[in-house]
PDB file of C-alpha atoms in Angstrom:
ATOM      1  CA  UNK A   1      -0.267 -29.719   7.092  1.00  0.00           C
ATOM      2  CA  UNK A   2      -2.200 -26.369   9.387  1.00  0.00           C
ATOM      3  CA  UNK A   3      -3.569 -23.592   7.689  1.00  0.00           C
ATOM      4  CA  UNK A   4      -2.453 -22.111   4.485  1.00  0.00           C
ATOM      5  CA  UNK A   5      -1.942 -18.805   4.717  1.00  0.00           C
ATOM      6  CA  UNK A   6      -4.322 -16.464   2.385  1.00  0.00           C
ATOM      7  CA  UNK A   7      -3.307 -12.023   1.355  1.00  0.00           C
ATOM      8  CA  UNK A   8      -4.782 -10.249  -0.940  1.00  0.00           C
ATOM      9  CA  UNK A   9      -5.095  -6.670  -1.948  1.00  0.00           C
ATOM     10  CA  UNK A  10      -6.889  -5.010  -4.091  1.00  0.00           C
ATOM     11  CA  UNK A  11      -7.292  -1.029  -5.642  1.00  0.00           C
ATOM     12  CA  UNK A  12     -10.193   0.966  -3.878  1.00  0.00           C
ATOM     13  CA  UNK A  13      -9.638   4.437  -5.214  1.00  0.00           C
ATOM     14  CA  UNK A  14      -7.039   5.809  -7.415  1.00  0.00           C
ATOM     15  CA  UNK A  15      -6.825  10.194  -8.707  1.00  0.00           C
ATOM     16  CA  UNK A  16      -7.019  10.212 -12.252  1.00  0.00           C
ATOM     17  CA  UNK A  17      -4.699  13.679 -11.755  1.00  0.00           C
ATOM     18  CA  UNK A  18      -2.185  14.943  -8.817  1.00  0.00           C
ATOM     19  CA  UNK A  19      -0.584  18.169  -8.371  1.00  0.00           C
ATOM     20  CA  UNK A  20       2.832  17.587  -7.340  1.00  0.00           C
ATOM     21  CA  UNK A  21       3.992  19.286  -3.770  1.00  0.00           C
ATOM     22  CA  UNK A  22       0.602  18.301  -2.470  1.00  0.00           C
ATOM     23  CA  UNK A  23      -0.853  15.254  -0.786  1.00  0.00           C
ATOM     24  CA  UNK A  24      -3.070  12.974  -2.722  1.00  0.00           C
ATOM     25  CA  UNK A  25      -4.769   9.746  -1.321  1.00  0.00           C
ATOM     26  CA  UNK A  26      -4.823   6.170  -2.752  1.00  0.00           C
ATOM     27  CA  UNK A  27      -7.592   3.875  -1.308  1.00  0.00           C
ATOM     28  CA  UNK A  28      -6.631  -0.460  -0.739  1.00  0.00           C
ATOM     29  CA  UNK A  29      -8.147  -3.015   0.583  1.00  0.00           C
ATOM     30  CA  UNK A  30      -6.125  -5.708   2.234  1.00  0.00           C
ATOM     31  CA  UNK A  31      -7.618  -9.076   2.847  1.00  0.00           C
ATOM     32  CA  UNK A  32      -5.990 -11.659   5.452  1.00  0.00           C
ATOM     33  CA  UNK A  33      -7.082 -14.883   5.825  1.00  0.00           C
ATOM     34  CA  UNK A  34      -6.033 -18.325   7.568  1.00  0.00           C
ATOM     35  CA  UNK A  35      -2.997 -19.131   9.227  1.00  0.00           C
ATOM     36  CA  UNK A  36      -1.258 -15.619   9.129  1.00  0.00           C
ATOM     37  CA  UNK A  37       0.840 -13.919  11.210  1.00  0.00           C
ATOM     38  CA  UNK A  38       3.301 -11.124  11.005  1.00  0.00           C
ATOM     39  CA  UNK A  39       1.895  -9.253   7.454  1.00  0.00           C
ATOM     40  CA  UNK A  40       3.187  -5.864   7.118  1.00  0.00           C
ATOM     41  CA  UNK A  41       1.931  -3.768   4.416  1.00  0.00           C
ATOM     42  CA  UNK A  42       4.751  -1.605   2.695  1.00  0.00           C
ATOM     43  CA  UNK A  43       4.168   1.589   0.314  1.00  0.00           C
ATOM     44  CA  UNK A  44       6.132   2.585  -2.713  1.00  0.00           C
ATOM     45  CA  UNK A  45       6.167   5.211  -5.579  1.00  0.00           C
ATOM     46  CA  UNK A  46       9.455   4.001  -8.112  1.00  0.00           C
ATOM     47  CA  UNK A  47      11.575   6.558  -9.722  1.00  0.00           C
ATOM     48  CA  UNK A  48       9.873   9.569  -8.012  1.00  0.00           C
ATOM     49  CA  UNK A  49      11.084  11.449  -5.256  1.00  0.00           C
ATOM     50  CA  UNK A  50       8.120  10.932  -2.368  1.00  0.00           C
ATOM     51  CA  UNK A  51       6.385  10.313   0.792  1.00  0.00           C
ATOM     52  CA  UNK A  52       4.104   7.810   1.250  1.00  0.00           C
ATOM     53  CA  UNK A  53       2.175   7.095   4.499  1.00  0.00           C
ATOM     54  CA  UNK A  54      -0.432   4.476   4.853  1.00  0.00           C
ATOM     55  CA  UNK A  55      -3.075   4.284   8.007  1.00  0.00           C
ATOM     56  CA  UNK A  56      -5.733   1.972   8.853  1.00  0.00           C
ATOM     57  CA  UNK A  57      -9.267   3.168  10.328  1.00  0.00           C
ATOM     58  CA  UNK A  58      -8.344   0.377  13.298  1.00  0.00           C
ATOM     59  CA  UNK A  59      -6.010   2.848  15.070  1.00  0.00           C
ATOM     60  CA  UNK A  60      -2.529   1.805  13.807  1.00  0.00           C
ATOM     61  CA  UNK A  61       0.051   4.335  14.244  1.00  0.00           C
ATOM     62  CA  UNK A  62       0.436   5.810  10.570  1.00  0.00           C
ATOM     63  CA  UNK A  63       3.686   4.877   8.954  1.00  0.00           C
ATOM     64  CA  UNK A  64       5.444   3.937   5.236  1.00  0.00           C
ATOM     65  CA  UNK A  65       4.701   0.361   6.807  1.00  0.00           C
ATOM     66  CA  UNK A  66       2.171  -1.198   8.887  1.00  0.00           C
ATOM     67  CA  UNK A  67       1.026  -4.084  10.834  1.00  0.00           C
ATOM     68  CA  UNK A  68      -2.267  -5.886   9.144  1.00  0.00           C
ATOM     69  CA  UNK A  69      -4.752  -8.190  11.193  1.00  0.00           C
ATOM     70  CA  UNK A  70      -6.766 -10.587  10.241  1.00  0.00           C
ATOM     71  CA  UNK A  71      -9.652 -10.218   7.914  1.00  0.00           C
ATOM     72  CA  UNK A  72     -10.795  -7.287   5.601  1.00  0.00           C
ATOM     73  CA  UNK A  73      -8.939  -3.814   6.016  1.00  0.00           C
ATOM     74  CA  UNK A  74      -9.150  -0.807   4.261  1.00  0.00           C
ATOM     75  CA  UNK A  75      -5.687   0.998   4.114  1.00  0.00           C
ATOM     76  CA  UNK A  76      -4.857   4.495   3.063  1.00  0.00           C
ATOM     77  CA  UNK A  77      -1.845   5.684   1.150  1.00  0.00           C
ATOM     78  CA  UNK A  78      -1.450   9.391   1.620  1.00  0.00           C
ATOM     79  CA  UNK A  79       1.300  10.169  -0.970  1.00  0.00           C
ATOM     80  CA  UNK A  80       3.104  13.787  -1.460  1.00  0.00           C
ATOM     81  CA  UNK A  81       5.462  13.546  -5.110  1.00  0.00           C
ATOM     82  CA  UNK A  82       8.028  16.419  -5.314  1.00  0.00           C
ATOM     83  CA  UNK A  83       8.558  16.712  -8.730  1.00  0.00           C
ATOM     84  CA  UNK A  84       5.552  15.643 -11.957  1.00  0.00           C
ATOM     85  CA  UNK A  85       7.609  13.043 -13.473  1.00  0.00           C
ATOM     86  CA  UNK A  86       8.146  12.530 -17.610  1.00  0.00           C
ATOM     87  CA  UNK A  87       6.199   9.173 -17.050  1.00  0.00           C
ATOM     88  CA  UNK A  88       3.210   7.633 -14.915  1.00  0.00           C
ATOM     89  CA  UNK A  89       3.129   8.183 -11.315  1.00  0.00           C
ATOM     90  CA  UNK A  90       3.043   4.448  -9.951  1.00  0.00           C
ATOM     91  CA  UNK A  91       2.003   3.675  -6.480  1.00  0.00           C
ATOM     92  CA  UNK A  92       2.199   0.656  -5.145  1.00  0.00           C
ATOM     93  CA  UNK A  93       1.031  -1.054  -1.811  1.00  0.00           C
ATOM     94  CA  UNK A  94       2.323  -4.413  -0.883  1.00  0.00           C
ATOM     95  CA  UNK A  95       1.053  -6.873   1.657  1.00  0.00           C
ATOM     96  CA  UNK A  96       3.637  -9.618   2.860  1.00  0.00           C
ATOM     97  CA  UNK A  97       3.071 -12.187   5.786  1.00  0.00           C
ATOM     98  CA  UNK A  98       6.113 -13.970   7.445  1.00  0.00           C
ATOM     99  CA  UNK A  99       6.209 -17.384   9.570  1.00  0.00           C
ATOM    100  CA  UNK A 100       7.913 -17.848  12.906  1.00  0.00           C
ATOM    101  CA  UNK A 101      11.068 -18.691  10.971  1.00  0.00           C
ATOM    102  CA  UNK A 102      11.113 -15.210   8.758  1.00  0.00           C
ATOM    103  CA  UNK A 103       9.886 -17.187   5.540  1.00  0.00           C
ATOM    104  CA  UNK A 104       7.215 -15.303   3.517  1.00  0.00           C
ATOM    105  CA  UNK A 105       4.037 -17.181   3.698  1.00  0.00           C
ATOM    106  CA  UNK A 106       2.134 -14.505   1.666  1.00  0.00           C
ATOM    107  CA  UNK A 107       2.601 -11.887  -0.360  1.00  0.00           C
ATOM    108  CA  UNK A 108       0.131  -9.586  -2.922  1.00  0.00           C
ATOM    109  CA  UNK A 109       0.323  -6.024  -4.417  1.00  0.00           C
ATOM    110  CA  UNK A 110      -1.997  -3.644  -6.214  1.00  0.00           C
ATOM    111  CA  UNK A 111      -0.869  -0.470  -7.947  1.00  0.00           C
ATOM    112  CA  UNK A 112      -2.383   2.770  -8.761  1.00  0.00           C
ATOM    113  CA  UNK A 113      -0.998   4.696 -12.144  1.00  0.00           C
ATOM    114  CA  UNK A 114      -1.771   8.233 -12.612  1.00  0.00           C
ATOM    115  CA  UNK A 115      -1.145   9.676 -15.895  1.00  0.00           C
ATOM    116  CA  UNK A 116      -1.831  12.949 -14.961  1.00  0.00           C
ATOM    117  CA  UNK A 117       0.335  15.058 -12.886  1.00  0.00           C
ATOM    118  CA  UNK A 118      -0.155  19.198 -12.343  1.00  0.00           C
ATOM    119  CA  UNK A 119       3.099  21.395 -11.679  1.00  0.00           C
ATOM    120  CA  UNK A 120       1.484  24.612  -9.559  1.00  0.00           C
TER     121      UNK A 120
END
């Protein structure tokens, strides 16, 4: 039996309020540990229409999902909502690690809810 593998993530910073139409960050920290390879971490905002980007201070190119290495790594989630929905605003960042054979060997999420939401 090798390594197990070992994800977590956790919520750094969450807006209390967003104004839809303009870009709001979410703050996560990702930790990977052990035998690992392949994690990809993977954005997503249910029923609202959105774009969500997430970027690492370690020079990954920015995307709605990114490579994670080993160890602790802060990752961003820069998220633009077009429309201030009748319920929460939900984002939620998911880390997922694969084997050779495409099994999932780890997987975590955190969420951020905002129950505020501003229509300019």
């Amino acid at each position: 039996m090798g390594l197990l593998c070992f994800c977590n993530i956790s919520l750094d910073t969450c807006p209390d309020t967003v104004t839809s139409g303009e870009s709001f960050n979410v703050q996560f920290l990702v930790t990977v540990m052990g035998n690992c390879e392949n994690c990809i971490a993977t954005c997503e905002v249910p029923n609202v229409f959105h774009s969500c980007i997430l970027s690492t201070p370690n020079g990954v190119i920015p995307g709605p999902s990114i490579p994670i290495e080993q160890g602790i790594t802060p990752v961003l989630a820069q998220v633009i909502i077009g429309d201030c929905p009748t319920e929460d605003i939900t984002v939620i960042v998911t880390v997922r690690c694969l084997n050779e054979f495409g099994q999932v060997t780890c997987e975590d999420s955190a969420e951020c809810v905002i129950q505020s939401c501003i229509t300019p």
